[in-house]
Amino acid sequence: MELRHLRYFVAVAETGSLTVAAERRLHTSQPSLSRQIKDLEDQVGADLLIRSARGVTLTEAGKVFFDHARLALSQVDAAIEAARKAAQPSKQHFALGFLTGQEMTWLPEAMHILRAELPNIDVTVSSDYSPDLAEAVVRGKLDLAFLRAEPDYDLVYHSVIREPLVVLMPSDHRLVSRDKIRPKDLIGEPFIGMGNKATVLRAVIDDYLERSGIDITPEQVVDNPAMVMSLVASTRGLTLIPAYMQKLMPWSVVSRPLIGEPPTIDLTVGYSKSNPSPILKMFLSHLDDLIARVSKPKP
């Protein structure tokens, strides 16, 4: 069994399709990928996938194998990253990740903490979906990320802010005239839900609607913040978003707070407890100062 077998299997499991995994993730032919998966199943001694016209699903054995395969690949990637860092000891590297849009608030203050170290370290910054950030931290590609507390990843999380959710709507919607929106105002309106890349946010929204006695089936689901706003403007739908996204809104959409106690979602910093980086240790020691600086009212 080789690492490529694990990478091929994980790609198929995550995409749910041999064709999609072959063409978009692995850049190989579908027949070649099928042979590799069959070789893997022969070595394992069990069927890992159920193949059908609509794609592939994991067998019970496949589900167990998938968890271990993904962990093994994460450990390999972390080992590679650690070796690369060790090969260049003269200048340390510190990689920060941000949930898309949050860098506008948190990056300046993060750089303030790192300012004394900047002559001696290389800092890289990226933004992405929260689960992808978590995976990058697990694999050692990021030292620390500002993200949601993703339950499927073994990371240490510290909450830095708790944000309310607000209602996003077209700028000429009939509800714009209201100062606050009641949960029942959402009934009968096209609703845009969150997709698979926003599982934590989706769970918060679903819980709030259930507690409010509101049964809504989303007409669209989306992951990307920019796409959320585009769909709200183009379909005249409504959705619930974290308050920070108000900084990204174009003129075509507006937000309104929810009446009563709104649902909230935590932004956290996540890191691996096995990361030995002294820069990470220093950064975490200033975390309270970072939170205080961001929370301080602006003049």
PDB file of C-alpha atoms in Angstrom, residues 18-251:
ATOM      1  CA  LEU A  18     -14.750   8.621  -9.277  1.00  0.00           C
ATOM      2  CA  THR A  19     -15.122  10.901 -12.287  1.00  0.00           C
ATOM      3  CA  VAL A  20     -14.986  14.157 -10.323  1.00  0.00           C
ATOM      4  CA  ALA A  21     -12.065  12.960  -8.207  1.00  0.00           C
ATOM      5  CA  ALA A  22     -10.147  11.859 -11.303  1.00  0.00           C
ATOM      6  CA  GLU A  23     -10.733  15.009 -13.353  1.00  0.00           C
ATOM      7  CA  ARG A  24     -10.765  17.784 -10.761  1.00  0.00           C
ATOM      8  CA  ARG A  25      -8.712  16.560  -7.823  1.00  0.00           C
ATOM      9  CA  LEU A  26      -6.223  14.035  -9.119  1.00  0.00           C
ATOM     10  CA  HIS A  27      -5.862  14.951 -12.814  1.00  0.00           C
ATOM     11  CA  THR A  28      -5.807  11.358 -13.932  1.00  0.00           C
ATOM     12  CA  SER A  29      -8.133   9.154 -15.963  1.00  0.00           C
ATOM     13  CA  GLN A  30     -11.190   7.588 -14.404  1.00  0.00           C
ATOM     14  CA  PRO A  31     -10.250   4.001 -15.483  1.00  0.00           C
ATOM     15  CA  SER A  32      -6.792   4.421 -13.927  1.00  0.00           C
ATOM     16  CA  LEU A  33      -8.310   5.718 -10.691  1.00  0.00           C
ATOM     17  CA  SER A  34     -10.773   2.793 -10.602  1.00  0.00           C
ATOM     18  CA  ARG A  35      -7.877   0.350 -10.901  1.00  0.00           C
ATOM     19  CA  GLN A  36      -6.004   2.052  -8.052  1.00  0.00           C
ATOM     20  CA  ILE A  37      -9.063   1.876  -5.806  1.00  0.00           C
ATOM     21  CA  LYS A  38      -9.577  -1.792  -6.689  1.00  0.00           C
ATOM     22  CA  ASP A  39      -5.923  -2.499  -5.836  1.00  0.00           C
ATOM     23  CA  LEU A  40      -6.431  -0.759  -2.483  1.00  0.00           C
ATOM     24  CA  GLU A  41      -9.554  -2.813  -1.723  1.00  0.00           C
ATOM     25  CA  ASP A  42      -7.637  -5.990  -2.581  1.00  0.00           C
ATOM     26  CA  GLN A  43      -4.861  -5.015  -0.156  1.00  0.00           C
ATOM     27  CA  VAL A  44      -7.310  -4.099   2.606  1.00  0.00           C
ATOM     28  CA  GLY A  45      -9.349  -7.234   2.009  1.00  0.00           C
ATOM     29  CA  ALA A  46     -12.713  -5.498   2.042  1.00  0.00           C
ATOM     30  CA  ASP A  47     -14.940  -3.434  -0.219  1.00  0.00           C
ATOM     31  CA  LEU A  48     -14.556   0.238   0.658  1.00  0.00           C
ATOM     32  CA  LEU A  49     -16.940   1.806  -1.859  1.00  0.00           C
ATOM     33  CA  ILE A  50     -20.437   1.138  -3.141  1.00  0.00           C
ATOM     34  CA  ARG A  51     -20.570   2.119  -6.810  1.00  0.00           C
ATOM     35  CA  SER A  52     -23.792   3.233  -8.482  1.00  0.00           C
ATOM     36  CA  ALA A  53     -24.955   5.345 -11.401  1.00  0.00           C
ATOM     37  CA  ARG A  54     -25.299   8.335  -9.058  1.00  0.00           C
ATOM     38  CA  GLY A  55     -21.759   8.110  -7.709  1.00  0.00           C
ATOM     39  CA  VAL A  56     -20.069   6.267  -4.875  1.00  0.00           C
ATOM     40  CA  THR A  57     -20.765   5.911  -1.164  1.00  0.00           C
ATOM     41  CA  LEU A  58     -18.655   4.412   1.584  1.00  0.00           C
ATOM     42  CA  THR A  59     -19.279   0.967   2.987  1.00  0.00           C
ATOM     43  CA  GLU A  60     -19.038   0.523   6.755  1.00  0.00           C
ATOM     44  CA  ALA A  61     -15.469  -0.642   6.235  1.00  0.00           C
ATOM     45  CA  GLY A  62     -14.870   2.353   3.993  1.00  0.00           C
ATOM     46  CA  LYS A  63     -16.086   4.796   6.644  1.00  0.00           C
ATOM     47  CA  VAL A  64     -13.653   3.395   9.183  1.00  0.00           C
ATOM     48  CA  PHE A  65     -10.809   3.319   6.683  1.00  0.00           C
ATOM     49  CA  PHE A  66     -11.540   6.903   5.566  1.00  0.00           C
ATOM     50  CA  ASP A  67     -11.018   8.331   9.062  1.00  0.00           C
ATOM     51  CA  HIS A  68      -7.684   6.566   9.457  1.00  0.00           C
ATOM     52  CA  ALA A  69      -6.554   7.382   5.906  1.00  0.00           C
ATOM     53  CA  ARG A  70      -7.243  11.085   6.345  1.00  0.00           C
ATOM     54  CA  LEU A  71      -5.396  11.101   9.669  1.00  0.00           C
ATOM     55  CA  ALA A  72      -2.411   9.308   8.106  1.00  0.00           C
ATOM     56  CA  LEU A  73      -2.228  11.837   5.275  1.00  0.00           C
ATOM     57  CA  SER A  74      -2.481  14.695   7.755  1.00  0.00           C
ATOM     58  CA  GLN A  75       0.441  13.289   9.717  1.00  0.00           C
ATOM     59  CA  VAL A  76       2.513  12.871   6.563  1.00  0.00           C
ATOM     60  CA  ASP A  77       1.828  16.457   5.482  1.00  0.00           C
ATOM     61  CA  ALA A  78       2.673  17.705   8.967  1.00  0.00           C
ATOM     62  CA  ALA A  79       5.940  15.753   8.906  1.00  0.00           C
ATOM     63  CA  ILE A  80       6.873  17.233   5.521  1.00  0.00           C
ATOM     64  CA  GLU A  81       6.094  20.758   6.699  1.00  0.00           C
ATOM     65  CA  ALA A  82       8.077  20.267   9.892  1.00  0.00           C
ATOM     66  CA  ALA A  83      11.053  18.950   7.926  1.00  0.00           C
ATOM     67  CA  ARG A  84      10.948  21.924   5.568  1.00  0.00           C
ATOM     68  CA  LYS A  85      10.920  24.327   8.500  1.00  0.00           C
ATOM     69  CA  ALA A  86      13.805  22.488  10.155  1.00  0.00           C
ATOM     70  CA  ALA A  87      15.834  22.703   6.935  1.00  0.00           C
ATOM     71  CA  GLN A  88      15.699  26.507   7.079  1.00  0.00           C
ATOM     72  CA  PRO A  89      16.462  27.328  10.724  1.00  0.00           C
ATOM     73  CA  SER A  90      17.937  30.757  10.012  1.00  0.00           C
ATOM     74  CA  LYS A  91      14.523  32.389   9.607  1.00  0.00           C
ATOM     75  CA  GLN A  92      11.344  31.109  11.190  1.00  0.00           C
ATOM     76  CA  HIS A  93       8.067  30.916   9.347  1.00  0.00           C
ATOM     77  CA  PHE A  94       4.662  31.759  10.805  1.00  0.00           C
ATOM     78  CA  ALA A  95       1.517  31.069   8.800  1.00  0.00           C
ATOM     79  CA  LEU A  96      -1.790  32.707   9.700  1.00  0.00           C
ATOM     80  CA  GLY A  97      -5.190  31.808   8.267  1.00  0.00           C
ATOM     81  CA  PHE A  98      -8.453  33.715   8.400  1.00  0.00           C
ATOM     82  CA  LEU A  99     -12.071  32.878   7.763  1.00  0.00           C
ATOM     83  CA  THR A 100     -12.764  34.900   4.628  1.00  0.00           C
ATOM     84  CA  GLY A 101     -13.549  38.487   5.557  1.00  0.00           C
ATOM     85  CA  GLN A 102     -12.277  38.280   9.131  1.00  0.00           C
ATOM     86  CA  GLU A 103      -8.777  39.358   8.099  1.00  0.00           C
ATOM     87  CA  MET A 104     -10.100  42.891   7.722  1.00  0.00           C
ATOM     88  CA  THR A 105     -10.585  43.083  11.499  1.00  0.00           C
ATOM     89  CA  TRP A 106      -8.011  40.739  12.948  1.00  0.00           C
ATOM     90  CA  LEU A 107      -4.962  40.886  10.660  1.00  0.00           C
ATOM     91  CA  PRO A 108      -3.833  44.427  11.630  1.00  0.00           C
ATOM     92  CA  GLU A 109      -3.927  43.556  15.323  1.00  0.00           C
ATOM     93  CA  ALA A 110      -2.246  40.188  14.726  1.00  0.00           C
ATOM     94  CA  MET A 111       0.597  41.974  12.939  1.00  0.00           C
ATOM     95  CA  HIS A 112       0.802  44.401  15.869  1.00  0.00           C
ATOM     96  CA  ILE A 113       1.556  41.461  18.157  1.00  0.00           C
ATOM     97  CA  LEU A 114       4.166  40.119  15.721  1.00  0.00           C
ATOM     98  CA  ARG A 115       5.791  43.501  15.011  1.00  0.00           C
ATOM     99  CA  ALA A 116       8.877  42.915  17.169  1.00  0.00           C
ATOM    100  CA  GLU A 117       9.506  39.544  15.472  1.00  0.00           C
ATOM    101  CA  LEU A 118       8.952  40.661  11.878  1.00  0.00           C
ATOM    102  CA  PRO A 119      12.652  41.227  11.053  1.00  0.00           C
ATOM    103  CA  ASN A 120      13.382  37.626  12.005  1.00  0.00           C
ATOM    104  CA  ILE A 121      10.376  35.732  10.649  1.00  0.00           C
ATOM    105  CA  ASP A 122       8.496  35.224   7.421  1.00  0.00           C
ATOM    106  CA  VAL A 123       4.752  35.702   7.889  1.00  0.00           C
ATOM    107  CA  THR A 124       2.271  34.350   5.369  1.00  0.00           C
ATOM    108  CA  VAL A 125      -1.453  35.072   5.395  1.00  0.00           C
ATOM    109  CA  SER A 126      -4.330  33.247   3.705  1.00  0.00           C
ATOM    110  CA  SER A 127      -8.115  33.252   3.861  1.00  0.00           C
ATOM    111  CA  ASP A 128     -10.405  30.290   3.268  1.00  0.00           C
ATOM    112  CA  TYR A 129     -13.451  28.360   4.419  1.00  0.00           C
ATOM    113  CA  SER A 130     -13.357  27.342   8.078  1.00  0.00           C
ATOM    114  CA  PRO A 131     -13.070  23.530   7.559  1.00  0.00           C
ATOM    115  CA  ASP A 132     -10.250  24.057   5.055  1.00  0.00           C
ATOM    116  CA  LEU A 133      -8.427  26.261   7.547  1.00  0.00           C
ATOM    117  CA  ALA A 134      -8.815  23.604  10.227  1.00  0.00           C
ATOM    118  CA  GLU A 135      -7.403  20.957   7.931  1.00  0.00           C
ATOM    119  CA  ALA A 136      -4.475  23.217   7.024  1.00  0.00           C
ATOM    120  CA  VAL A 137      -3.676  23.671  10.725  1.00  0.00           C
ATOM    121  CA  VAL A 138      -3.868  19.920  11.333  1.00  0.00           C
ATOM    122  CA  ARG A 139      -1.527  19.295   8.409  1.00  0.00           C
ATOM    123  CA  GLY A 140       0.977  21.884   9.608  1.00  0.00           C
ATOM    124  CA  LYS A 141       0.438  24.262   6.700  1.00  0.00           C
ATOM    125  CA  LEU A 142      -0.895  26.920   9.078  1.00  0.00           C
ATOM    126  CA  ASP A 143       0.349  27.666  12.581  1.00  0.00           C
ATOM    127  CA  LEU A 144      -2.849  29.365  13.698  1.00  0.00           C
ATOM    128  CA  ALA A 145      -6.187  30.252  12.133  1.00  0.00           C
ATOM    129  CA  PHE A 146      -9.148  32.471  12.971  1.00  0.00           C
ATOM    130  CA  LEU A 147     -12.023  30.122  12.272  1.00  0.00           C
ATOM    131  CA  ARG A 148     -15.044  28.317  13.693  1.00  0.00           C
ATOM    132  CA  ALA A 149     -14.564  25.569  16.274  1.00  0.00           C
ATOM    133  CA  GLU A 150     -14.763  22.729  13.756  1.00  0.00           C
ATOM    134  CA  PRO A 151     -15.763  19.557  15.667  1.00  0.00           C
ATOM    135  CA  ASP A 152     -14.165  17.121  13.214  1.00  0.00           C
ATOM    136  CA  TYR A 153     -10.601  18.332  13.783  1.00  0.00           C
ATOM    137  CA  ASP A 154      -8.389  17.719  16.810  1.00  0.00           C
ATOM    138  CA  LEU A 155      -7.339  21.307  17.512  1.00  0.00           C
ATOM    139  CA  VAL A 156      -7.226  23.610  20.511  1.00  0.00           C
ATOM    140  CA  TYR A 157      -9.774  26.424  20.181  1.00  0.00           C
ATOM    141  CA  HIS A 158     -10.013  29.713  22.071  1.00  0.00           C
ATOM    142  CA  SER A 159     -12.973  31.993  21.458  1.00  0.00           C
ATOM    143  CA  VAL A 160     -11.984  35.558  20.551  1.00  0.00           C
ATOM    144  CA  ILE A 161     -15.411  37.056  19.878  1.00  0.00           C
ATOM    145  CA  ARG A 162     -19.063  36.073  19.891  1.00  0.00           C
ATOM    146  CA  GLU A 163     -21.034  37.676  17.079  1.00  0.00           C
ATOM    147  CA  PRO A 164     -24.795  37.971  16.637  1.00  0.00           C
ATOM    148  CA  LEU A 165     -26.444  36.840  13.434  1.00  0.00           C
ATOM    149  CA  VAL A 166     -28.353  39.438  11.429  1.00  0.00           C
ATOM    150  CA  VAL A 167     -30.877  39.201   8.604  1.00  0.00           C
ATOM    151  CA  LEU A 168     -29.527  39.931   5.122  1.00  0.00           C
ATOM    152  CA  MET A 169     -32.004  41.146   2.499  1.00  0.00           C
ATOM    153  CA  PRO A 170     -32.182  43.098  -0.766  1.00  0.00           C
ATOM    154  CA  SER A 171     -31.841  46.843  -0.239  1.00  0.00           C
ATOM    155  CA  ASP A 172     -35.358  47.453  -1.596  1.00  0.00           C
ATOM    156  CA  HIS A 173     -37.075  44.626   0.316  1.00  0.00           C
ATOM    157  CA  ARG A 174     -40.357  45.376   2.087  1.00  0.00           C
ATOM    158  CA  LEU A 175     -38.788  44.528   5.474  1.00  0.00           C
ATOM    159  CA  VAL A 176     -36.105  47.210   5.145  1.00  0.00           C
ATOM    160  CA  SER A 177     -38.419  49.717   6.819  1.00  0.00           C
ATOM    161  CA  ARG A 178     -38.370  47.703  10.056  1.00  0.00           C
ATOM    162  CA  ASP A 179     -35.754  48.387  12.712  1.00  0.00           C
ATOM    163  CA  LYS A 180     -35.707  44.748  13.795  1.00  0.00           C
ATOM    164  CA  ILE A 181     -36.890  41.522  12.205  1.00  0.00           C
ATOM    165  CA  ARG A 182     -39.078  38.944  13.926  1.00  0.00           C
ATOM    166  CA  PRO A 183     -38.407  35.256  13.253  1.00  0.00           C
ATOM    167  CA  LYS A 184     -41.907  34.846  11.792  1.00  0.00           C
ATOM    168  CA  ASP A 185     -41.114  37.558   9.226  1.00  0.00           C
ATOM    169  CA  LEU A 186     -38.922  34.975   7.512  1.00  0.00           C
ATOM    170  CA  ILE A 187     -41.902  32.715   6.801  1.00  0.00           C
ATOM    171  CA  GLY A 188     -42.919  32.751   3.149  1.00  0.00           C
ATOM    172  CA  GLU A 189     -39.728  34.437   2.012  1.00  0.00           C
ATOM    173  CA  PRO A 190     -37.195  32.671  -0.217  1.00  0.00           C
ATOM    174  CA  PHE A 191     -34.493  31.556   2.204  1.00  0.00           C
ATOM    175  CA  ILE A 192     -30.833  30.967   1.378  1.00  0.00           C
ATOM    176  CA  GLY A 193     -29.146  28.374   3.566  1.00  0.00           C
ATOM    177  CA  MET A 194     -25.539  27.541   4.309  1.00  0.00           C
ATOM    178  CA  GLY A 195     -23.733  24.725   2.513  1.00  0.00           C
ATOM    179  CA  ASN A 196     -21.304  22.012   3.577  1.00  0.00           C
ATOM    180  CA  LYS A 197     -18.380  24.390   4.061  1.00  0.00           C
ATOM    181  CA  ALA A 198     -20.270  26.297   6.746  1.00  0.00           C
ATOM    182  CA  THR A 199     -21.468  23.456   8.947  1.00  0.00           C
ATOM    183  CA  VAL A 200     -21.024  25.322  12.246  1.00  0.00           C
ATOM    184  CA  LEU A 201     -22.951  28.364  11.009  1.00  0.00           C
ATOM    185  CA  ARG A 202     -25.619  26.135   9.477  1.00  0.00           C
ATOM    186  CA  ALA A 203     -26.108  24.362  12.811  1.00  0.00           C
ATOM    187  CA  VAL A 204     -26.515  27.698  14.632  1.00  0.00           C
ATOM    188  CA  ILE A 205     -29.112  28.886  12.103  1.00  0.00           C
ATOM    189  CA  ASP A 206     -31.012  25.593  12.149  1.00  0.00           C
ATOM    190  CA  ASP A 207     -31.105  25.606  15.948  1.00  0.00           C
ATOM    191  CA  TYR A 208     -32.382  29.193  16.063  1.00  0.00           C
ATOM    192  CA  LEU A 209     -35.163  28.530  13.554  1.00  0.00           C
ATOM    193  CA  GLU A 210     -36.202  25.377  15.409  1.00  0.00           C
ATOM    194  CA  ARG A 211     -36.275  27.190  18.773  1.00  0.00           C
ATOM    195  CA  SER A 212     -38.331  29.951  17.145  1.00  0.00           C
ATOM    196  CA  GLY A 213     -40.832  27.426  15.792  1.00  0.00           C
ATOM    197  CA  ILE A 214     -39.977  28.312  12.206  1.00  0.00           C
ATOM    198  CA  ASP A 215     -39.911  25.561   9.579  1.00  0.00           C
ATOM    199  CA  ILE A 216     -38.060  26.805   6.489  1.00  0.00           C
ATOM    200  CA  THR A 217     -36.639  24.798   3.596  1.00  0.00           C
ATOM    201  CA  PRO A 218     -33.848  26.750   1.877  1.00  0.00           C
ATOM    202  CA  GLU A 219     -34.359  27.350  -1.814  1.00  0.00           C
ATOM    203  CA  GLN A 220     -30.595  27.681  -2.307  1.00  0.00           C
ATOM    204  CA  VAL A 221     -27.542  26.665  -0.285  1.00  0.00           C
ATOM    205  CA  VAL A 222     -24.213  28.415  -0.628  1.00  0.00           C
ATOM    206  CA  ASP A 223     -20.789  28.579   1.054  1.00  0.00           C
ATOM    207  CA  ASN A 224     -19.059  31.654  -0.311  1.00  0.00           C
ATOM    208  CA  PRO A 225     -19.861  35.015   1.392  1.00  0.00           C
ATOM    209  CA  ALA A 226     -19.799  36.891  -1.915  1.00  0.00           C
ATOM    210  CA  MET A 227     -22.172  34.347  -3.442  1.00  0.00           C
ATOM    211  CA  VAL A 228     -24.516  34.701  -0.443  1.00  0.00           C
ATOM    212  CA  MET A 229     -24.844  38.409  -1.139  1.00  0.00           C
ATOM    213  CA  SER A 230     -25.242  37.908  -4.880  1.00  0.00           C
ATOM    214  CA  LEU A 231     -28.033  35.383  -4.354  1.00  0.00           C
ATOM    215  CA  VAL A 232     -29.805  37.633  -1.864  1.00  0.00           C
ATOM    216  CA  ALA A 233     -29.738  40.469  -4.389  1.00  0.00           C
ATOM    217  CA  SER A 234     -30.660  38.374  -7.425  1.00  0.00           C
ATOM    218  CA  THR A 235     -33.285  36.021  -5.961  1.00  0.00           C
ATOM    219  CA  ARG A 236     -34.718  38.529  -3.474  1.00  0.00           C
ATOM    220  CA  GLY A 237     -34.182  35.944  -0.768  1.00  0.00           C
ATOM    221  CA  LEU A 238     -33.296  36.366   2.886  1.00  0.00           C
ATOM    222  CA  THR A 239     -30.629  34.719   4.978  1.00  0.00           C
ATOM    223  CA  LEU A 240     -28.940  34.916   8.373  1.00  0.00           C
ATOM    224  CA  ILE A 241     -25.277  35.908   8.495  1.00  0.00           C
ATOM    225  CA  PRO A 242     -22.683  36.757  11.169  1.00  0.00           C
ATOM    226  CA  ALA A 243     -22.502  40.483  11.819  1.00  0.00           C
ATOM    227  CA  TYR A 244     -18.903  40.810  10.550  1.00  0.00           C
ATOM    228  CA  MET A 245     -20.096  40.268   6.985  1.00  0.00           C
ATOM    229  CA  GLN A 246     -21.820  43.648   7.087  1.00  0.00           C
ATOM    230  CA  LYS A 247     -18.395  45.137   6.312  1.00  0.00           C
ATOM    231  CA  LEU A 248     -18.399  43.277   2.992  1.00  0.00           C
ATOM    232  CA  MET A 249     -21.907  44.204   1.829  1.00  0.00           C
ATOM    233  CA  PRO A 250     -22.439  45.941  -1.528  1.00  0.00           C
ATOM    234  CA  TRP A 251     -25.147  48.581  -1.986  1.00  0.00           C
TER     235      TRP A 251
END
